[in-house]
XYZ file of C-alpha atoms in Angstrom:
546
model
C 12.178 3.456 -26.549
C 12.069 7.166 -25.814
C 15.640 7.401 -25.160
C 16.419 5.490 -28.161
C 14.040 8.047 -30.154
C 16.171 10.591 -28.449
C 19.493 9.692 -29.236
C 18.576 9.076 -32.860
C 17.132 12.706 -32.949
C 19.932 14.603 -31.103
C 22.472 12.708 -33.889
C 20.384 13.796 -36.649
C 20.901 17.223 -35.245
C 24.246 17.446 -34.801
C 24.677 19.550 -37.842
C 22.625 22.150 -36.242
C 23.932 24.833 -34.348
C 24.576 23.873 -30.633
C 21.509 26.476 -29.545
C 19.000 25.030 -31.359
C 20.232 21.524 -29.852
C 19.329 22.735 -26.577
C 16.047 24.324 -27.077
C 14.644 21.279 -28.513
C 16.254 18.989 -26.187
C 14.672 20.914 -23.145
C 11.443 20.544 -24.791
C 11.809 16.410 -24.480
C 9.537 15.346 -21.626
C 12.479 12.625 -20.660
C 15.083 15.244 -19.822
C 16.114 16.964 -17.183
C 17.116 13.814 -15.060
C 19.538 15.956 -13.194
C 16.688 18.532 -11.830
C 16.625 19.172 -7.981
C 14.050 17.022 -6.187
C 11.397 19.270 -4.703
C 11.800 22.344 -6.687
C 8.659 22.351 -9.065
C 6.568 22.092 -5.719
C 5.855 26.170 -5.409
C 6.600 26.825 -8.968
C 3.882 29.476 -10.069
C 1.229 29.704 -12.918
C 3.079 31.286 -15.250
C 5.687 28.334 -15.525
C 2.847 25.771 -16.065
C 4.019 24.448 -19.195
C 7.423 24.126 -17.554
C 5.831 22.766 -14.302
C 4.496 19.788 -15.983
C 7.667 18.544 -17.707
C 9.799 18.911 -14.468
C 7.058 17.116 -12.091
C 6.938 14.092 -14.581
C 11.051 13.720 -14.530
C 11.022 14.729 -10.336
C 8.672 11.935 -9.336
C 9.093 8.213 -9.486
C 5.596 6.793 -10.884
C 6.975 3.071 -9.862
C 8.902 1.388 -7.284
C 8.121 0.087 -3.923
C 6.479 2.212 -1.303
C 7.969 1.188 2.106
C 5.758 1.725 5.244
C 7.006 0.472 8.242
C 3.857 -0.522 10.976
C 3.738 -1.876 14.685
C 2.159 -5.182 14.797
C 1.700 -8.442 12.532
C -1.773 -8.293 11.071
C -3.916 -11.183 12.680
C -5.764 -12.002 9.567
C -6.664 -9.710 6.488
C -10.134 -11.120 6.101
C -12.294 -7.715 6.609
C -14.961 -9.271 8.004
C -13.313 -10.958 11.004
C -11.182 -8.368 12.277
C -10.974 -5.157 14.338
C -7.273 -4.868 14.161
C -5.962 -1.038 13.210
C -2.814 -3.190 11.469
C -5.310 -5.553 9.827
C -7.902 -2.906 8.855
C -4.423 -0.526 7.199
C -3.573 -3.119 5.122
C -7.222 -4.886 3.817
C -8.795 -1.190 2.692
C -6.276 -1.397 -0.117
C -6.862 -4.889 -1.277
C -11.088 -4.767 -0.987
C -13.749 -2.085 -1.203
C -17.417 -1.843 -0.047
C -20.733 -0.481 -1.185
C -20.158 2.862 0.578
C -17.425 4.618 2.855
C -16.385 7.484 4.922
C -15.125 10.366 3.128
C -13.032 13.179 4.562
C -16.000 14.488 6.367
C -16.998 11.095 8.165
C -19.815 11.128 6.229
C -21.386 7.755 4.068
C -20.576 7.849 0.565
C -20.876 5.917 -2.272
C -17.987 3.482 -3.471
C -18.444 0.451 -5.258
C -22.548 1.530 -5.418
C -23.043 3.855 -8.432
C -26.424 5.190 -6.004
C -28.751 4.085 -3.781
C -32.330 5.031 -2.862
C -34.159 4.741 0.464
C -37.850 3.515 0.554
C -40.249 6.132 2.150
C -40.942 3.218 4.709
C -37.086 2.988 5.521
C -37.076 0.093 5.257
C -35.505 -0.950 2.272
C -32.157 0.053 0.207
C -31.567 -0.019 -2.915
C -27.844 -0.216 -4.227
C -27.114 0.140 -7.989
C -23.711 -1.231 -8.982
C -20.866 0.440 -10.783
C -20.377 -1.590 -14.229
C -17.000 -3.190 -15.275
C -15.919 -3.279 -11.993
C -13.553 -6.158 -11.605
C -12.107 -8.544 -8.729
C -8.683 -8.948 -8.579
C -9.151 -12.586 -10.130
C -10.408 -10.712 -13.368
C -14.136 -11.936 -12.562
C -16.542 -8.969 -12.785
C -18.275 -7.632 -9.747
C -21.560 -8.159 -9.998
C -25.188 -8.419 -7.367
C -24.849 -12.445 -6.522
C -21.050 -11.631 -5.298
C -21.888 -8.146 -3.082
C -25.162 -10.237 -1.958
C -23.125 -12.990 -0.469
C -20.362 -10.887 0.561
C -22.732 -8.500 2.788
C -25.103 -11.506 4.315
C -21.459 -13.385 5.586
C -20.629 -9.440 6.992
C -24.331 -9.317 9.037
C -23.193 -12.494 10.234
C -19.664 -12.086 11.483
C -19.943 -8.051 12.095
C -20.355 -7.763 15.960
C -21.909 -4.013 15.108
C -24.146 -5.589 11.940
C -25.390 -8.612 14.133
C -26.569 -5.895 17.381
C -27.800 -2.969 15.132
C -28.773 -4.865 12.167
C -30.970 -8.182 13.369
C -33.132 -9.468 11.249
C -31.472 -7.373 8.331
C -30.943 -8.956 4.393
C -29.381 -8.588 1.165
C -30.623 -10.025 -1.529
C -29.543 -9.993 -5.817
C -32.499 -8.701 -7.626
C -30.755 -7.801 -10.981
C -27.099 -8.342 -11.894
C -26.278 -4.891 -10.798
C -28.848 -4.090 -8.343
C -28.953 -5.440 -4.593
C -31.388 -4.630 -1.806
C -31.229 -4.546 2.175
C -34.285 -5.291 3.677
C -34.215 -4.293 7.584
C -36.383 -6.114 10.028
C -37.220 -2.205 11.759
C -36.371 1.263 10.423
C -32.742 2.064 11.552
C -31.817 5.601 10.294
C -27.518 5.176 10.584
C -27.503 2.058 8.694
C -25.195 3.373 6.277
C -23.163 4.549 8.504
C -23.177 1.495 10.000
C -22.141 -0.154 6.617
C -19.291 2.860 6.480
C -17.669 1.664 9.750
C -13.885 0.428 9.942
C -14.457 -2.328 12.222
C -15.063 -5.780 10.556
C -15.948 -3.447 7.784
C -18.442 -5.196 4.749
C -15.407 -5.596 1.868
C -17.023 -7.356 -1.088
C -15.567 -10.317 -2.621
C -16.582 -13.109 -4.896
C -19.201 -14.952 -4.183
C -17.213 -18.431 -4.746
C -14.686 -17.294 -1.836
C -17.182 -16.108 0.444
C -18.628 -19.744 -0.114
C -15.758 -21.667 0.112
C -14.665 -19.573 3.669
C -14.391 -21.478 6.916
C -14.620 -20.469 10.718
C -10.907 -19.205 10.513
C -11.805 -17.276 7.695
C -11.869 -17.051 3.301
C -9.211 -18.993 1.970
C -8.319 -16.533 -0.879
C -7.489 -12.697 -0.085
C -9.515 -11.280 -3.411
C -11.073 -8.174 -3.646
C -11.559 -4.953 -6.380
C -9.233 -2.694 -4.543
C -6.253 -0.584 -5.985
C -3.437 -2.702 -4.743
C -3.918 -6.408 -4.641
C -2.116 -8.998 -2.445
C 0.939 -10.632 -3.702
C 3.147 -11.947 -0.173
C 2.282 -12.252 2.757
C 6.070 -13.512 4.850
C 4.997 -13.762 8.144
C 6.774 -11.445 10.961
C 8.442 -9.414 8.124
C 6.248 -8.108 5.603
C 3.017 -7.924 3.789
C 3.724 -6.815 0.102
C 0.918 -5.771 -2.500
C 1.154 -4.917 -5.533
C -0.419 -2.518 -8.218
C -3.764 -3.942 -9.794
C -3.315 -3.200 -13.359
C -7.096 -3.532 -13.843
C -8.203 -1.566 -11.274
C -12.103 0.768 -11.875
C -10.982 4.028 -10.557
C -14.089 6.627 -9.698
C -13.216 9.992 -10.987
C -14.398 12.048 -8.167
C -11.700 13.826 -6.239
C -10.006 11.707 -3.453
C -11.570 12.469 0.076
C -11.230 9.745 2.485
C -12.083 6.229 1.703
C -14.004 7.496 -1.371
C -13.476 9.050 -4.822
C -10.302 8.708 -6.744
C -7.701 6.179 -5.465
C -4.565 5.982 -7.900
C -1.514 3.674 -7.300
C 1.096 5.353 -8.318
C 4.216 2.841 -7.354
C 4.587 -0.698 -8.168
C 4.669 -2.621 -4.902
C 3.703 -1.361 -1.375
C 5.644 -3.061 1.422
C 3.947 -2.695 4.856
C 6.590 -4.445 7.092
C 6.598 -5.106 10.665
C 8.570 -3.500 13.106
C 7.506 -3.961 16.408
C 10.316 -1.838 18.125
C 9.783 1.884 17.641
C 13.327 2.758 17.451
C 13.503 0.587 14.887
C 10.898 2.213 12.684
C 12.224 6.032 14.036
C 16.033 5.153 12.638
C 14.657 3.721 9.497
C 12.633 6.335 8.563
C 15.518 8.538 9.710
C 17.819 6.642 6.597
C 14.945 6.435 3.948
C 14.802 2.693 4.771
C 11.173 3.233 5.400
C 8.807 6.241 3.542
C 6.478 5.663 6.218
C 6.351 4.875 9.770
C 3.080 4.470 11.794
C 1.780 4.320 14.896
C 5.026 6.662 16.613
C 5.662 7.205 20.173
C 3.967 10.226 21.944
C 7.823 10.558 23.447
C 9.363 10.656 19.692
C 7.003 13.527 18.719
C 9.713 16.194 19.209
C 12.424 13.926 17.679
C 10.288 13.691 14.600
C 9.705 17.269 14.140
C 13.186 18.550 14.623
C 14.495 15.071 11.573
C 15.720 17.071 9.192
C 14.021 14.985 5.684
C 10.620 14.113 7.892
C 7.451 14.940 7.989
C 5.216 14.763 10.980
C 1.401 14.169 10.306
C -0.512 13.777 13.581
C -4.403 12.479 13.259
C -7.403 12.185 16.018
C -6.967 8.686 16.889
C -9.712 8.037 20.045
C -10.810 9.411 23.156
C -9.505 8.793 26.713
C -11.825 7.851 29.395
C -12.551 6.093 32.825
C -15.563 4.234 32.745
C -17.823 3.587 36.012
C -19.834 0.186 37.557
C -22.983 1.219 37.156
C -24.101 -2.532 38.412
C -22.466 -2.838 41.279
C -20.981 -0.880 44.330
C -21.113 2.886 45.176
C -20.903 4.173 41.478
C -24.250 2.607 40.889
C -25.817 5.832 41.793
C -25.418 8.425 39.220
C -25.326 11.160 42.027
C -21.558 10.169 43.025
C -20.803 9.384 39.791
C -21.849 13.252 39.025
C -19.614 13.616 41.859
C -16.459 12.384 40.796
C -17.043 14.277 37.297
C -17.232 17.557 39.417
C -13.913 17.158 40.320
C -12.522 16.254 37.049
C -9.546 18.659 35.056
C -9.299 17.163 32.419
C -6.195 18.921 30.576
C -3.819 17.786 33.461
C -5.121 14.245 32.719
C -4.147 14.631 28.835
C -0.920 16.467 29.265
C 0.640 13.961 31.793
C -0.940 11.017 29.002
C 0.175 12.773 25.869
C 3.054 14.965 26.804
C 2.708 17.542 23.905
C -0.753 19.960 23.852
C -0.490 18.701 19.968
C -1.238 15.363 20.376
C -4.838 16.142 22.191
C -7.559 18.104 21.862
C -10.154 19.277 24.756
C -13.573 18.239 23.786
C -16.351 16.578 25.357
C -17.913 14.890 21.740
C -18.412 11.409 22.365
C -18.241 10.655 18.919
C -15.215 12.097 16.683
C -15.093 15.687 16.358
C -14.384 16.067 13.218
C -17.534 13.680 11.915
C -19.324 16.568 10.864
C -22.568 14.562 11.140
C -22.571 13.942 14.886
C -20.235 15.715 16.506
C -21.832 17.616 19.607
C -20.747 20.083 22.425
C -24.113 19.078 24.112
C -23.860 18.940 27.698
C -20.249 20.756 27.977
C -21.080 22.605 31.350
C -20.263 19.127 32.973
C -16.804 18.522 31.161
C -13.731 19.602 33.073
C -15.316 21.256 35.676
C -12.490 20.952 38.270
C -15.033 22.022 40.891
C -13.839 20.058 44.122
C -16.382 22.070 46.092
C -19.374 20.879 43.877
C -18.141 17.490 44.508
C -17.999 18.110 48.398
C -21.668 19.218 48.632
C -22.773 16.276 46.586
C -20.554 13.922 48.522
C -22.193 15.267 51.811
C -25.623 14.768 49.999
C -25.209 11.618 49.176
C -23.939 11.073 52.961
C -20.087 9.201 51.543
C -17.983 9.142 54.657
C -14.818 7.927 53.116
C -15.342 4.664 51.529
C -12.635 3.608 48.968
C -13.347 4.072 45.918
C -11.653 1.606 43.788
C -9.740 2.049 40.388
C -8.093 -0.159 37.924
C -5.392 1.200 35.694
C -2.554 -1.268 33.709
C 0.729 0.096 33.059
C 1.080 -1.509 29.021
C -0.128 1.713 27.963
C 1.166 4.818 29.552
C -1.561 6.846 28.557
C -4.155 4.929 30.933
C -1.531 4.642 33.521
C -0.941 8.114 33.906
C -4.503 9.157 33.608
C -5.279 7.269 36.532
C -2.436 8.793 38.654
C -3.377 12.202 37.839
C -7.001 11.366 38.668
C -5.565 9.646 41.975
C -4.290 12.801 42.811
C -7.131 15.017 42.028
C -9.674 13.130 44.121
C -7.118 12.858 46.857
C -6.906 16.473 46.852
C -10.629 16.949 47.441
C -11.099 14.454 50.238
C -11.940 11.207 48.841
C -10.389 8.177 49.274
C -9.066 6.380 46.138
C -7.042 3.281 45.593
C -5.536 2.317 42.615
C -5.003 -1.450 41.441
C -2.314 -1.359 38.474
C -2.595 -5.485 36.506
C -1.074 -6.033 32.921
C -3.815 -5.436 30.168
C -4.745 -8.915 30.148
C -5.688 -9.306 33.555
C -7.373 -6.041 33.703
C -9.558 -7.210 31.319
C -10.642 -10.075 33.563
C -11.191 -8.060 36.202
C -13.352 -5.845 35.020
C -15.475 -7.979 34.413
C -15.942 -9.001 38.029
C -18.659 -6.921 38.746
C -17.921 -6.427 43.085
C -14.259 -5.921 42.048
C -14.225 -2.396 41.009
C -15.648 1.166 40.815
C -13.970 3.067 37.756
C -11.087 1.531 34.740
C -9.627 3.764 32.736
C -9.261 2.863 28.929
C -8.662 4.726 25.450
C -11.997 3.992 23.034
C -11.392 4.026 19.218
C -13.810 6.000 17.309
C -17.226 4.394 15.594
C -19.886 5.839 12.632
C -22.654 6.338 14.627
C -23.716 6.604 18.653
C -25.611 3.232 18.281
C -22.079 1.615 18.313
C -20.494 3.775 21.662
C -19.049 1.418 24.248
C -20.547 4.113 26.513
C -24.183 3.011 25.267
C -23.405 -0.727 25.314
C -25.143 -2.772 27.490
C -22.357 -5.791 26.903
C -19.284 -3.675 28.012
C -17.659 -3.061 31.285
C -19.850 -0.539 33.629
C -22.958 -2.502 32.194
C -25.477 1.047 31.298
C -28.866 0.787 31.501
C -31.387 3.042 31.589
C -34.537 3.881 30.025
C -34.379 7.197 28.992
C -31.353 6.980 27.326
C -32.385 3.368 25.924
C -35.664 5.643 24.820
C -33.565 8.597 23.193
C -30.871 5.964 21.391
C -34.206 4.379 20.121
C -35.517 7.396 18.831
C -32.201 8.338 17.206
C -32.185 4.980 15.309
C -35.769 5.213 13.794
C -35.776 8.604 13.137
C -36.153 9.144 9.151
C -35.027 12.770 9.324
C -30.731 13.236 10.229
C -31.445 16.921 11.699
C -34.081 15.619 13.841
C -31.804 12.627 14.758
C -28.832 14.569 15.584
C -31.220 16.772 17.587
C -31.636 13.858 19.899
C -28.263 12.649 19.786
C -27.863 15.892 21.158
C -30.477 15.366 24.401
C -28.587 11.908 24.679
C -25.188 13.702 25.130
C -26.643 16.070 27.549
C -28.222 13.525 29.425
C -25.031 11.236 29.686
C -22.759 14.419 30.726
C -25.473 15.961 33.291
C -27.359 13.270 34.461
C -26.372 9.583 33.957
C -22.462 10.180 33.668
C -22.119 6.379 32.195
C -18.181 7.798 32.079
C -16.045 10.498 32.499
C -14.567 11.458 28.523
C -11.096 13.136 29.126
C -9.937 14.492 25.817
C -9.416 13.149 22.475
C -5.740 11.348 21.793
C -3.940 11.404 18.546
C -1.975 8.820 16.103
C 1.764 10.250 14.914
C 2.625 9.093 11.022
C 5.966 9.628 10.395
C 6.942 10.446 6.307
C 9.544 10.883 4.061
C 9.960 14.224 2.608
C 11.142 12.303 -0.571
C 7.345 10.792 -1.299
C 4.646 13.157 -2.961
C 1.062 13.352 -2.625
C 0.374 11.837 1.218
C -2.539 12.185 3.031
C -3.756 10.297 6.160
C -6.944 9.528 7.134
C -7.505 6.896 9.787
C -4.540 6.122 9.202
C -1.988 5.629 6.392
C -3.431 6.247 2.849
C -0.924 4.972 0.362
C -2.959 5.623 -2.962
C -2.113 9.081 -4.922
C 1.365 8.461 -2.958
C 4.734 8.795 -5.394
C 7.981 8.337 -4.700
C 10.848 11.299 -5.567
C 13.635 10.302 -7.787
């Protein structure tokens, strides 16, 4: 219509001079369709007029966003799956009560507030208004109090941290939690990734069996539209969508869709997805090989966005055999250098970081150095004296390692090495993942695994606290401290113990040795605008040049 408007105008004006035919035609917000993609980026202050007219005709606010991804999604029902692919694609289709913003830190979504009752026991969650479900229903307490009770049910984290726990419609727009005990990170609990608690209607969470809901619904900004198995999911813009208006930071604030369709397909091969993105095929290409790092920097059209991904480790029986007693675990940890370990896993100094913070380092709200005298001590001699302490006269001490990801495999050899080196004697048994996993859990079959761990909300949920996983911890002070944590009311006085805890697990305890943290590489198109990852690929706010 605007063109049409256009050409009627520019006719009427043919009488005029030919000047005044171009200042007014470079005042039409339609024209300049031949201007240079990428050039009103840096364009200063004074041109802001200008600016605007040029960004409108520069970017694409439609089309189909292609992002190219690793694996087929098992299932996109939120509540049933810990799968990164799975989890990517399901934050854009449903929402939840709160989420993690930029900062790692619990923040309201598809709540409007909440209050805590001085007890701690209770919260109370006041709705947003007008929110709608991608069926056009409205979101309202009956549908987030069905929603979250199937979550405490099916959540692995929800059903250990949250026992006893409830939600329950008072109003149409108000829902409470009632906790069976005081737990102090429940929302950031409720904030976690994992099986995360995505709302839906209440008629779908009813209607769900044991393989999961039948219906993919949610209030998300993109909705599902085709799910072709092997090739592609595709979803597409919700028209209807109840933006917030805060800033974008995270999971939270302002999410707008600014294409018509978003294609995640599945590539498995990582050539595949490298060449692809190398020929605009793709926009996006996750989940890229530590090896194609350099390759991706030097593409001439690419972008390289590298995130903190997890933390590499090797995890100790502390049930059976000689690793049992913390004093030769404390040994082995002596001898630790950890930077050889991460640059023989990751290649590039880029793609880690050097920190002992169990949790993510960036979560401002419980990252800790605490305890950083025992990380990468590379102190052979320490571990001598405590190995003639302890009276070891050469046992093996026995490692498991699997070759189906390089980064565990050549952790293991460098830590081979190193012990070697000091005088102890190591073996290493190398198994496919799957079989690994059944070994482990053979308690008399092993003394240390090495493994990546991907990051959680709160220390509650670390595998190095869990009394279910692999190296089996227990002990009572820091069963006491992680109890203390939880019931504390007060988050400086809880990080303050989370603190003792961290000491106490690097000093003392040493449940397992923490390496470094490991990274995820995004590849992206120079030709989208507006990209930002966190945890992983955000496509809201993305556009696509013209």
């Amino acid at each position: 219509m605007k063109q049409r408007q256009k050409k009627l105008w520019l006719f009427a004006l043919l009488i005029v001079a030919l000047f005044l035919f171009s200042a007014c035609s470079s005042t039409d917000e339609d024209a300049g369709t031949d201007t240079k993609g990428g050039e009103t980026e840096d364009q200063n202050d004074a041109n802001e007029e200008e600016n605007n007219g040029e960004n409108e005709s520069a970017t694409n606010t439609g089309g189909d966003l292609n992002i190219a991804v690793s694996a087929q999604p098992p299932t996109l029902d939120a509540h049933m799956t810990t799968a990164t692919v799975a989890l990517d694609v399901s934050r854009n289709i449903f929402e939840t009560l709160v989420a993690a913003n930029e900062n790692h830190e619990s923040t309201p979504m598809l709540a409007e507030s909440y209050e805590i009752s001085d007890d701690g026991l209770t919260y109370t969650f006041k709705l947003r208004e007008g929110v709608s479900f991608h069926n056009g229903q409205e979101m309202k307490a009956e549908d987030v109090e069905a929603s979250m009770n199937r979550w405490l049910g099916l959540s692995a984290r929800a059903k250990t941290l949250l026992e006893g726990s409830e939600f329950v419609a008072t109003d149409d727009y108000t829902v409470e939690l009632r906790l069976a005990e005081v737990a102090s990170d429940t929302l950031d609990i409720m904030a976690g990734q994992g099986q995360f608690p995505a709302i839906m209607p209440k008629d779908v969470i009813e209607s769900a069996s044991e393989e999961g809901v039948q219906e993919i619904i949610g209030t998300g900004p993109l909705m599902l539209d085709e799910w072709k198995q092997d090739q592609y999911v595709k979803l597409t813009k919700f028209e209807d969508y109840a933006m917030r208006e805060e800033p974008s930071s995270g999971f939270v604030g302002k999410k707008e869709v600014l294409v018509d369709n978003v294609y995640y397909h599945i590539v498995i091969d990582s050539a595949t997805r490298l060449a692809g993105l190398q020929t605009d095929e793709y926009h996006l290409a996750d989940s890229m090989p530590y090896d194609n790092y350099e390759i991706l920097l030097n593409t001439e059209g690419v972008e390289t966005h590298v995130l903190l991904d997890g933390s590499l480790n090797m995890f100790y029986n502390k049930k059976a055999g000689m690793m049992a007693d913390p004093k030769m675990r404390q040994m082995i940890n002596a001898v630790v250098e950890s930077d050889s370990v991460m640059r023989a896993s990751f290649a590039n100094e880029d793609l880690y970081i050097l920190s002992n913070s169990f949790m993510n380092p960036e979560q401002v709200n419980w990252a800790s150095n605490a305890g950083e005298e025992s990380y990468n001590q590379n102190d052979p001699e320490k571990a001598k004296q405590l190995a003639e302490e302890l009276g070891y006269d050469g046992e093996e001490i026995r490692m498991l390692a699997t070759r189906d990801y390089d980064h565990h495999y050549n952790a293991s050899i460098v830590i081979k090495e190193q012990l070697e080196q000091a005088g102890f004697n190591v073996s290493l048994e190398v198994y496919d993942w799957p079989t690994l996993l059944q070994k482990r859990d053979e308690e008399e079959s092993w003394d240390i695994f090495f493994t990546g761990t991907g990051y959680v909300t709160t220390p509650s949920q670390l595998l190095v606290l869990s009394k279910s996983y692999a190296g089996w911890p227990d002990d009572e002070k820091a069963d006491q401290l992680l109890d203390e944590i939880r019931s504390s009311l007060d988050h400086e006085d809880a990080k303050e113990k989370w603190d003792e805890l961290q000491a106490y697990l690097w000093d003392d305890y040493v449940s397992s040795t923490l390496f470094g943290h490991y990274t995820r590489i995004i590849g992206a198109s120079e030709n989208i605008e507006g990209f930002t990852a966190f945890e992983g690929i955000i496509p809201w706010n993305v556009s696509i040049k013209e």
